[in-house]
Amino acid sequence: MRGIRRGRYDNLRRIEGSDPEADYLLIHQLTLREEFPWDMRMAFNLAFNRSFALPRVAAELVRTGRVLTEPRRRADDTGIIMYEILMHGFEHPRGRLALRLLNEAHRQVPAGNDDSVYVLAALVVVPMRWLRRYGWRAPAGQEREAAARYYREVGLRMGIRDIPAGYAAFEAWFDAYEAAHLRHTPEAERIERVTRELLRGRIPKPLRGVADALIASLYDPPLRRAYAVPDPPAWARIGLHAVLRSRALLLLRLAGPRTTPLFADGIVTKSYPDGYDLAKLGRPSS
């Protein structure tokens, strides 16, 4: 028997018919794994990258050293742990193990409570703003609220205090905290120079020769100032925006719905091409 053909907006209708307070996990899973897999992965990279510019976070990361010596593996470990929680939920054994690993990593880089709230806010706000600008459709209100509810739950289970409730509160907190605290430090600049190689990997090979200009175009002016990254030339900013908007229009007009969720066959990364043992993530390689 042939399967039922899925419509382009079936997931959106499902999302809009769900309660972001009660169904936040399902909604966020659909947003990331089926509706916007590439966009959300890119936006999460930018969100984590943004948190490195906070002076206290940058100083702690340089002190512990792993982000400088093993940037790829550290990023893969963090990404896998976050995806494991999202895919399995907070009560599944793998979700509980991933949350425990996340708490252990948080203790190794003891940022202040407000910096920790900022990291949560970046994971909520940066992806939603990216989708609003470059997604094949704008995020629904339920998707914004589900993201806020999901990361609030992550934060509560990490012992983080005074977490905003709701997307609007997260967005206001994010903007205010950046205006007060995002600034240049030598540690942040050093981390950016090392970790930009991870963003290079998301740029198509024919464009690697102009990768630095394109990466600078992905940063907004406050982040460029914090990282001491020169302003990109106009052709890079305009060209990148045009390519990303054209991609969104092509996806809207020509692409059908994703039939296989992201990571349905497991998470494969450059650090773990043959798979990984979740319990061993977060440890130095030597």
mmCIF file of C-alpha atoms in Angstrom:
data_model
loop_
_atom_site.group_PDB
_atom_site.id
_atom_site.type_symbol
_atom_site.label_atom_id
_atom_site.label_comp_id
_atom_site.label_asym_id
_atom_site.label_seq_id
_atom_site.Cartn_x
_atom_site.Cartn_y
_atom_site.Cartn_z
ATOM 1 C CA MET A 1 0.000 0.000 0.000
ATOM 2 C CA ARG A 2 1.358 3.391 -0.897
ATOM 3 C CA GLY A 3 1.926 5.813 1.960
ATOM 4 C CA ILE A 4 -0.046 8.973 2.418
ATOM 5 C CA ARG A 5 1.643 11.902 0.717
ATOM 6 C CA ARG A 6 2.622 14.557 3.242
ATOM 7 C CA GLY A 7 1.840 18.181 2.560
ATOM 8 C CA ARG A 8 4.335 21.029 2.893
ATOM 9 C CA TYR A 9 2.416 22.572 5.786
ATOM 10 C CA ASP A 10 1.302 19.423 7.613
ATOM 11 C CA ASN A 11 3.869 19.913 10.379
ATOM 12 C CA LEU A 12 2.965 23.578 10.717
ATOM 13 C CA ARG A 13 -0.691 22.685 11.172
ATOM 14 C CA ARG A 14 0.321 20.112 13.769
ATOM 15 C CA ILE A 15 2.483 22.691 15.541
ATOM 16 C CA GLU A 16 -0.210 25.372 15.494
ATOM 17 C CA GLY A 17 -2.685 22.873 16.920
ATOM 18 C CA SER A 18 -0.390 22.022 19.841
ATOM 19 C CA ASP A 19 0.039 23.685 23.215
ATOM 20 C CA PRO A 20 3.598 25.051 23.562
ATOM 21 C CA GLU A 21 3.359 24.783 27.327
ATOM 22 C CA ALA A 22 2.383 21.107 27.407
ATOM 23 C CA ASP A 23 3.784 19.955 24.035
ATOM 24 C CA TYR A 24 6.981 21.997 23.942
ATOM 25 C CA LEU A 25 9.217 18.975 23.409
ATOM 26 C CA LEU A 26 7.239 17.681 20.417
ATOM 27 C CA ILE A 27 7.036 21.138 18.849
ATOM 28 C CA HIS A 28 10.757 21.794 19.230
ATOM 29 C CA GLN A 29 11.575 18.347 17.859
ATOM 30 C CA LEU A 30 9.485 19.050 14.767
ATOM 31 C CA THR A 31 11.053 22.485 14.312
ATOM 32 C CA LEU A 32 14.611 21.189 14.491
ATOM 33 C CA ARG A 33 14.416 17.695 13.054
ATOM 34 C CA GLU A 34 11.853 18.096 10.283
ATOM 35 C CA GLU A 35 11.037 21.707 9.433
ATOM 36 C CA PHE A 36 14.430 23.480 9.581
ATOM 37 C CA PRO A 37 17.249 20.941 10.144
ATOM 38 C CA TRP A 38 20.040 22.844 8.353
ATOM 39 C CA ASP A 39 18.932 26.268 9.566
ATOM 40 C CA MET A 40 18.657 25.206 13.184
ATOM 41 C CA ARG A 41 22.074 23.544 13.175
ATOM 42 C CA MET A 42 23.652 26.670 11.683
ATOM 43 C CA ALA A 43 21.818 28.897 14.157
ATOM 44 C CA PHE A 44 22.860 26.738 17.123
ATOM 45 C CA ASN A 45 26.485 27.059 15.993
ATOM 46 C CA LEU A 46 26.091 30.833 15.942
ATOM 47 C CA ALA A 47 24.339 30.845 19.323
ATOM 48 C CA PHE A 48 27.104 28.894 21.057
ATOM 49 C CA ASN A 49 29.707 30.961 19.223
ATOM 50 C CA ARG A 50 28.051 34.105 20.547
ATOM 51 C CA SER A 51 28.286 32.934 24.133
ATOM 52 C CA PHE A 52 32.068 32.626 23.789
ATOM 53 C CA ALA A 53 32.283 36.427 23.565
ATOM 54 C CA LEU A 54 31.127 36.928 27.150
ATOM 55 C CA PRO A 55 34.247 37.937 29.105
ATOM 56 C CA ARG A 56 33.776 35.501 32.012
ATOM 57 C CA VAL A 57 32.837 32.606 29.731
ATOM 58 C CA ALA A 58 35.802 33.273 27.448
ATOM 59 C CA ALA A 59 38.196 33.471 30.399
ATOM 60 C CA GLU A 60 36.950 30.159 31.831
ATOM 61 C CA LEU A 61 37.121 28.417 28.453
ATOM 62 C CA VAL A 62 40.698 29.573 27.939
ATOM 63 C CA ARG A 63 41.573 28.490 31.480
ATOM 64 C CA THR A 64 40.208 24.978 30.985
ATOM 65 C CA GLY A 65 41.802 24.883 27.546
ATOM 66 C CA ARG A 66 39.802 22.229 25.720
ATOM 67 C CA VAL A 67 38.040 24.653 23.403
ATOM 68 C CA LEU A 68 41.504 25.689 22.165
ATOM 69 C CA THR A 69 43.114 22.254 21.932
ATOM 70 C CA GLU A 70 40.125 20.192 20.741
ATOM 71 C CA PRO A 71 37.594 22.621 19.277
ATOM 72 C CA ARG A 72 36.027 20.095 16.913
ATOM 73 C CA ARG A 73 35.595 17.357 19.482
ATOM 74 C CA ARG A 74 34.348 19.753 22.146
ATOM 75 C CA ALA A 75 31.769 21.152 19.735
ATOM 76 C CA ASP A 76 30.704 17.659 18.660
ATOM 77 C CA ASP A 77 30.377 16.503 22.278
ATOM 78 C CA THR A 78 28.261 19.522 23.165
ATOM 79 C CA GLY A 79 26.085 19.125 20.089
ATOM 80 C CA ILE A 80 25.533 15.401 20.643
ATOM 81 C CA ILE A 81 24.608 15.907 24.297
ATOM 82 C CA MET A 82 22.111 18.647 23.405
ATOM 83 C CA TYR A 83 20.580 16.589 20.595
ATOM 84 C CA GLU A 84 20.321 13.493 22.788
ATOM 85 C CA ILE A 85 18.280 15.433 25.321
ATOM 86 C CA LEU A 86 16.038 16.853 22.598
ATOM 87 C CA MET A 87 15.491 13.565 20.784
ATOM 88 C CA HIS A 88 14.761 11.465 23.868
ATOM 89 C CA GLY A 89 13.326 13.927 26.370
ATOM 90 C CA PHE A 90 14.132 14.474 30.011
ATOM 91 C CA GLU A 91 12.771 11.209 31.417
ATOM 92 C CA HIS A 92 14.264 8.716 28.941
ATOM 93 C CA PRO A 93 17.461 6.988 30.198
ATOM 94 C CA ARG A 94 19.537 8.513 27.383
ATOM 95 C CA GLY A 95 18.010 11.918 28.015
ATOM 96 C CA ARG A 96 18.790 11.673 31.743
ATOM 97 C CA LEU A 97 22.364 10.581 31.004
ATOM 98 C CA ALA A 98 22.864 13.424 28.526
ATOM 99 C CA LEU A 99 21.515 15.918 31.061
ATOM 100 C CA ARG A 100 23.921 14.586 33.684
ATOM 101 C CA LEU A 101 26.806 15.048 31.231
ATOM 102 C CA LEU A 102 25.611 18.572 30.497
ATOM 103 C CA ASN A 103 25.631 19.376 34.212
ATOM 104 C CA GLU A 104 29.141 17.941 34.563
ATOM 105 C CA ALA A 105 30.365 20.095 31.684
ATOM 106 C CA HIS A 106 28.669 23.121 33.244
ATOM 107 C CA ARG A 107 30.540 22.520 36.502
ATOM 108 C CA GLN A 108 33.863 22.337 34.629
ATOM 109 C CA VAL A 109 33.295 25.812 33.184
ATOM 110 C CA PRO A 110 31.664 27.602 36.141
ATOM 111 C CA ALA A 111 30.075 30.625 34.527
ATOM 112 C CA GLY A 112 27.994 32.916 36.704
ATOM 113 C CA ASN A 113 24.234 32.430 36.837
ATOM 114 C CA ASP A 114 23.505 35.408 34.582
ATOM 115 C CA ASP A 115 26.003 34.191 31.979
ATOM 116 C CA SER A 116 24.298 30.793 32.087
ATOM 117 C CA VAL A 117 20.918 32.440 31.528
ATOM 118 C CA TYR A 118 22.458 34.268 28.571
ATOM 119 C CA VAL A 119 23.574 30.982 26.993
ATOM 120 C CA LEU A 120 20.017 29.649 27.325
ATOM 121 C CA ALA A 121 18.648 32.882 25.871
ATOM 122 C CA ALA A 122 21.030 32.649 22.907
ATOM 123 C CA LEU A 123 19.786 29.121 22.171
ATOM 124 C CA VAL A 124 16.220 30.450 22.177
ATOM 125 C CA VAL A 125 16.584 33.802 20.439
ATOM 126 C CA VAL A 126 19.357 33.350 17.847
ATOM 127 C CA PRO A 127 17.673 30.403 16.044
ATOM 128 C CA MET A 128 14.256 32.086 15.981
ATOM 129 C CA ARG A 129 15.736 35.281 14.569
ATOM 130 C CA TRP A 130 17.625 33.262 11.963
ATOM 131 C CA LEU A 131 14.415 31.507 10.896
ATOM 132 C CA ARG A 132 12.575 34.814 10.718
ATOM 133 C CA ARG A 133 15.218 36.081 8.292
ATOM 134 C CA TYR A 134 16.336 32.980 6.386
ATOM 135 C CA GLY A 135 13.857 30.170 7.031
ATOM 136 C CA TRP A 136 11.605 28.946 4.207
ATOM 137 C CA ARG A 137 8.810 30.219 6.437
ATOM 138 C CA ALA A 138 8.788 32.343 9.564
ATOM 139 C CA PRO A 139 8.633 30.474 12.867
ATOM 140 C CA ALA A 140 5.143 30.151 14.282
ATOM 141 C CA GLY A 141 4.338 31.652 17.648
ATOM 142 C CA GLN A 142 4.030 28.139 19.051
ATOM 143 C CA GLU A 143 7.583 27.377 17.888
ATOM 144 C CA ARG A 144 8.984 30.452 19.607
ATOM 145 C CA GLU A 145 7.165 29.696 22.839
ATOM 146 C CA ALA A 146 8.069 25.995 22.721
ATOM 147 C CA ALA A 147 11.758 26.882 22.322
ATOM 148 C CA ALA A 148 11.515 29.191 25.334
ATOM 149 C CA ARG A 149 9.716 26.568 27.395
ATOM 150 C CA TYR A 150 12.160 23.822 26.390
ATOM 151 C CA TYR A 151 15.320 25.747 27.286
ATOM 152 C CA ARG A 152 13.762 27.038 30.464
ATOM 153 C CA GLU A 153 13.254 23.388 31.427
ATOM 154 C CA VAL A 154 16.856 22.569 30.502
ATOM 155 C CA GLY A 155 18.041 25.451 32.653
ATOM 156 C CA LEU A 156 15.891 24.501 35.635
ATOM 157 C CA ARG A 157 17.291 20.977 35.510
ATOM 158 C CA MET A 158 20.786 22.481 35.515
ATOM 159 C CA GLY A 159 20.066 24.503 38.641
ATOM 160 C CA ILE A 160 20.093 27.848 36.812
ATOM 161 C CA ARG A 161 18.033 30.535 38.552
ATOM 162 C CA ASP A 162 15.924 33.497 37.427
ATOM 163 C CA ILE A 163 15.270 32.143 33.936
ATOM 164 C CA PRO A 164 12.875 34.223 31.807
ATOM 165 C CA ALA A 165 9.446 32.739 31.132
ATOM 166 C CA GLY A 166 8.220 33.028 27.550
ATOM 167 C CA TYR A 167 9.880 34.060 24.310
ATOM 168 C CA ALA A 168 9.353 37.813 24.665
ATOM 169 C CA ALA A 169 10.988 37.769 28.099
ATOM 170 C CA PHE A 170 13.935 35.753 26.774
ATOM 171 C CA GLU A 171 14.392 38.137 23.854
ATOM 172 C CA ALA A 172 14.299 41.255 26.022
ATOM 173 C CA TRP A 173 16.714 39.708 28.529
ATOM 174 C CA PHE A 174 19.078 38.615 25.735
ATOM 175 C CA ASP A 175 19.264 42.075 24.158
ATOM 176 C CA ALA A 176 19.716 43.878 27.469
ATOM 177 C CA TYR A 177 22.429 41.509 28.687
ATOM 178 C CA GLU A 178 24.351 41.771 25.425
ATOM 179 C CA ALA A 179 24.223 45.551 25.496
ATOM 180 C CA ALA A 180 25.698 45.542 28.997
ATOM 181 C CA HIS A 181 28.242 42.719 28.771
ATOM 182 C CA LEU A 182 29.269 41.815 25.229
ATOM 183 C CA ARG A 183 32.702 43.353 24.704
ATOM 184 C CA HIS A 184 36.125 42.544 23.387
ATOM 185 C CA THR A 185 38.633 40.549 25.407
ATOM 186 C CA PRO A 186 41.855 38.863 24.234
ATOM 187 C CA GLU A 187 40.446 35.517 25.389
ATOM 188 C CA ALA A 188 37.313 35.891 23.271
ATOM 189 C CA GLU A 189 39.369 36.902 20.250
ATOM 190 C CA ARG A 190 41.609 33.872 20.721
ATOM 191 C CA ILE A 191 38.653 31.485 20.946
ATOM 192 C CA GLU A 192 37.038 32.946 17.828
ATOM 193 C CA ARG A 193 40.183 32.457 15.754
ATOM 194 C CA VAL A 194 40.276 28.783 16.729
ATOM 195 C CA THR A 195 36.584 27.973 16.487
ATOM 196 C CA ARG A 196 35.939 29.770 13.195
ATOM 197 C CA GLU A 197 37.265 26.632 11.491
ATOM 198 C CA LEU A 198 34.031 24.948 12.544
ATOM 199 C CA LEU A 199 32.022 27.571 10.663
ATOM 200 C CA ARG A 200 34.326 27.198 7.661
ATOM 201 C CA GLY A 201 33.130 23.613 7.435
ATOM 202 C CA ARG A 202 29.567 24.831 6.778
ATOM 203 C CA ILE A 203 30.638 26.969 3.824
ATOM 204 C CA PRO A 204 30.533 25.221 0.403
ATOM 205 C CA LYS A 205 33.985 24.241 -0.830
ATOM 206 C CA PRO A 206 33.959 26.575 -3.874
ATOM 207 C CA LEU A 207 33.577 29.509 -1.460
ATOM 208 C CA ARG A 208 36.226 28.526 1.084
ATOM 209 C CA GLY A 209 38.626 31.090 -0.389
ATOM 210 C CA VAL A 210 36.375 33.906 0.826
ATOM 211 C CA ALA A 211 35.356 32.123 4.026
ATOM 212 C CA ASP A 212 36.618 34.829 6.372
ATOM 213 C CA ALA A 213 34.528 37.512 4.675
ATOM 214 C CA LEU A 214 31.438 35.285 4.740
ATOM 215 C CA ILE A 215 31.912 34.375 8.400
ATOM 216 C CA ALA A 216 32.298 38.045 9.274
ATOM 217 C CA SER A 217 29.009 38.611 7.437
ATOM 218 C CA LEU A 218 27.322 36.043 9.687
ATOM 219 C CA TYR A 219 28.344 38.131 12.703
ATOM 220 C CA ASP A 220 26.460 41.304 13.518
ATOM 221 C CA PRO A 221 28.390 44.490 14.447
ATOM 222 C CA PRO A 222 28.365 43.918 18.261
ATOM 223 C CA LEU A 223 29.769 40.415 17.839
ATOM 224 C CA ARG A 224 32.391 41.565 15.329
ATOM 225 C CA ARG A 225 33.531 44.199 17.803
ATOM 226 C CA ALA A 226 33.715 41.653 20.618
ATOM 227 C CA TYR A 227 35.838 39.327 18.491
ATOM 228 C CA ALA A 228 37.889 42.105 16.837
ATOM 229 C CA VAL A 229 36.741 40.838 13.437
ATOM 230 C CA PRO A 230 36.960 43.444 10.651
ATOM 231 C CA ASP A 231 33.735 44.512 8.968
ATOM 232 C CA PRO A 232 33.182 42.438 5.824
ATOM 233 C CA PRO A 233 33.119 44.022 2.383
ATOM 234 C CA ALA A 234 29.700 44.948 1.031
ATOM 235 C CA TRP A 235 29.801 42.225 -1.627
ATOM 236 C CA ALA A 236 30.114 39.576 1.089
ATOM 237 C CA ARG A 237 27.235 40.907 3.215
ATOM 238 C CA ILE A 238 24.918 41.459 0.259
ATOM 239 C CA GLY A 239 25.916 38.234 -1.480
ATOM 240 C CA LEU A 240 25.477 36.064 1.601
ATOM 241 C CA HIS A 241 22.066 37.564 2.335
ATOM 242 C CA ALA A 242 20.980 37.054 -1.280
ATOM 243 C CA VAL A 243 22.117 33.428 -1.317
ATOM 244 C CA LEU A 244 20.386 32.592 1.960
ATOM 245 C CA ARG A 245 17.154 34.301 0.929
ATOM 246 C CA SER A 246 17.260 32.570 -2.469
ATOM 247 C CA ARG A 247 17.734 29.247 -0.721
ATOM 248 C CA ALA A 248 14.670 29.950 1.436
ATOM 249 C CA LEU A 249 12.550 30.756 -1.615
ATOM 250 C CA LEU A 250 13.720 27.618 -3.426
ATOM 251 C CA LEU A 251 12.859 25.469 -0.415
ATOM 252 C CA LEU A 252 9.437 27.078 -0.203
ATOM 253 C CA ARG A 253 8.606 26.657 -3.882
ATOM 254 C CA LEU A 254 10.381 23.461 -4.880
ATOM 255 C CA ALA A 255 11.167 21.307 -1.852
ATOM 256 C CA GLY A 256 8.694 18.910 -0.323
ATOM 257 C CA PRO A 257 8.413 18.107 3.373
ATOM 258 C CA ARG A 258 11.248 16.162 4.945
ATOM 259 C CA THR A 259 10.249 12.509 5.142
ATOM 260 C CA THR A 260 13.040 11.361 7.467
ATOM 261 C CA PRO A 261 13.728 13.364 10.647
ATOM 262 C CA LEU A 262 17.232 14.642 11.219
ATOM 263 C CA PHE A 263 19.367 12.021 13.027
ATOM 264 C CA ALA A 264 16.766 9.290 12.470
ATOM 265 C CA ASP A 265 19.637 6.883 11.796
ATOM 266 C CA GLY A 266 21.816 8.189 14.619
ATOM 267 C CA ILE A 267 24.129 11.143 15.080
ATOM 268 C CA VAL A 268 27.326 10.988 13.026
ATOM 269 C CA THR A 269 30.002 13.650 13.452
ATOM 270 C CA LYS A 270 33.555 14.124 12.234
ATOM 271 C CA SER A 271 34.834 13.276 15.702
ATOM 272 C CA TYR A 272 32.809 10.042 15.849
ATOM 273 C CA PRO A 273 32.321 8.722 12.294
ATOM 274 C CA ASP A 274 31.775 5.186 13.630
ATOM 275 C CA GLY A 275 29.485 6.134 16.489
ATOM 276 C CA TYR A 276 30.045 7.141 20.099
ATOM 277 C CA ASP A 277 29.518 6.005 23.643
ATOM 278 C CA LEU A 278 27.294 8.651 25.186
ATOM 279 C CA ALA A 279 28.630 7.988 28.683
ATOM 280 C CA LYS A 280 32.175 8.893 27.581
ATOM 281 C CA LEU A 281 31.424 12.233 25.972
ATOM 282 C CA GLY A 282 32.922 15.393 27.398
ATOM 283 C CA ARG A 283 36.265 13.865 28.309
ATOM 284 C CA PRO A 284 39.597 14.993 26.817
ATOM 285 C CA SER A 285 40.932 12.615 24.168
ATOM 286 C CA SER A 286 44.127 12.058 26.107
#
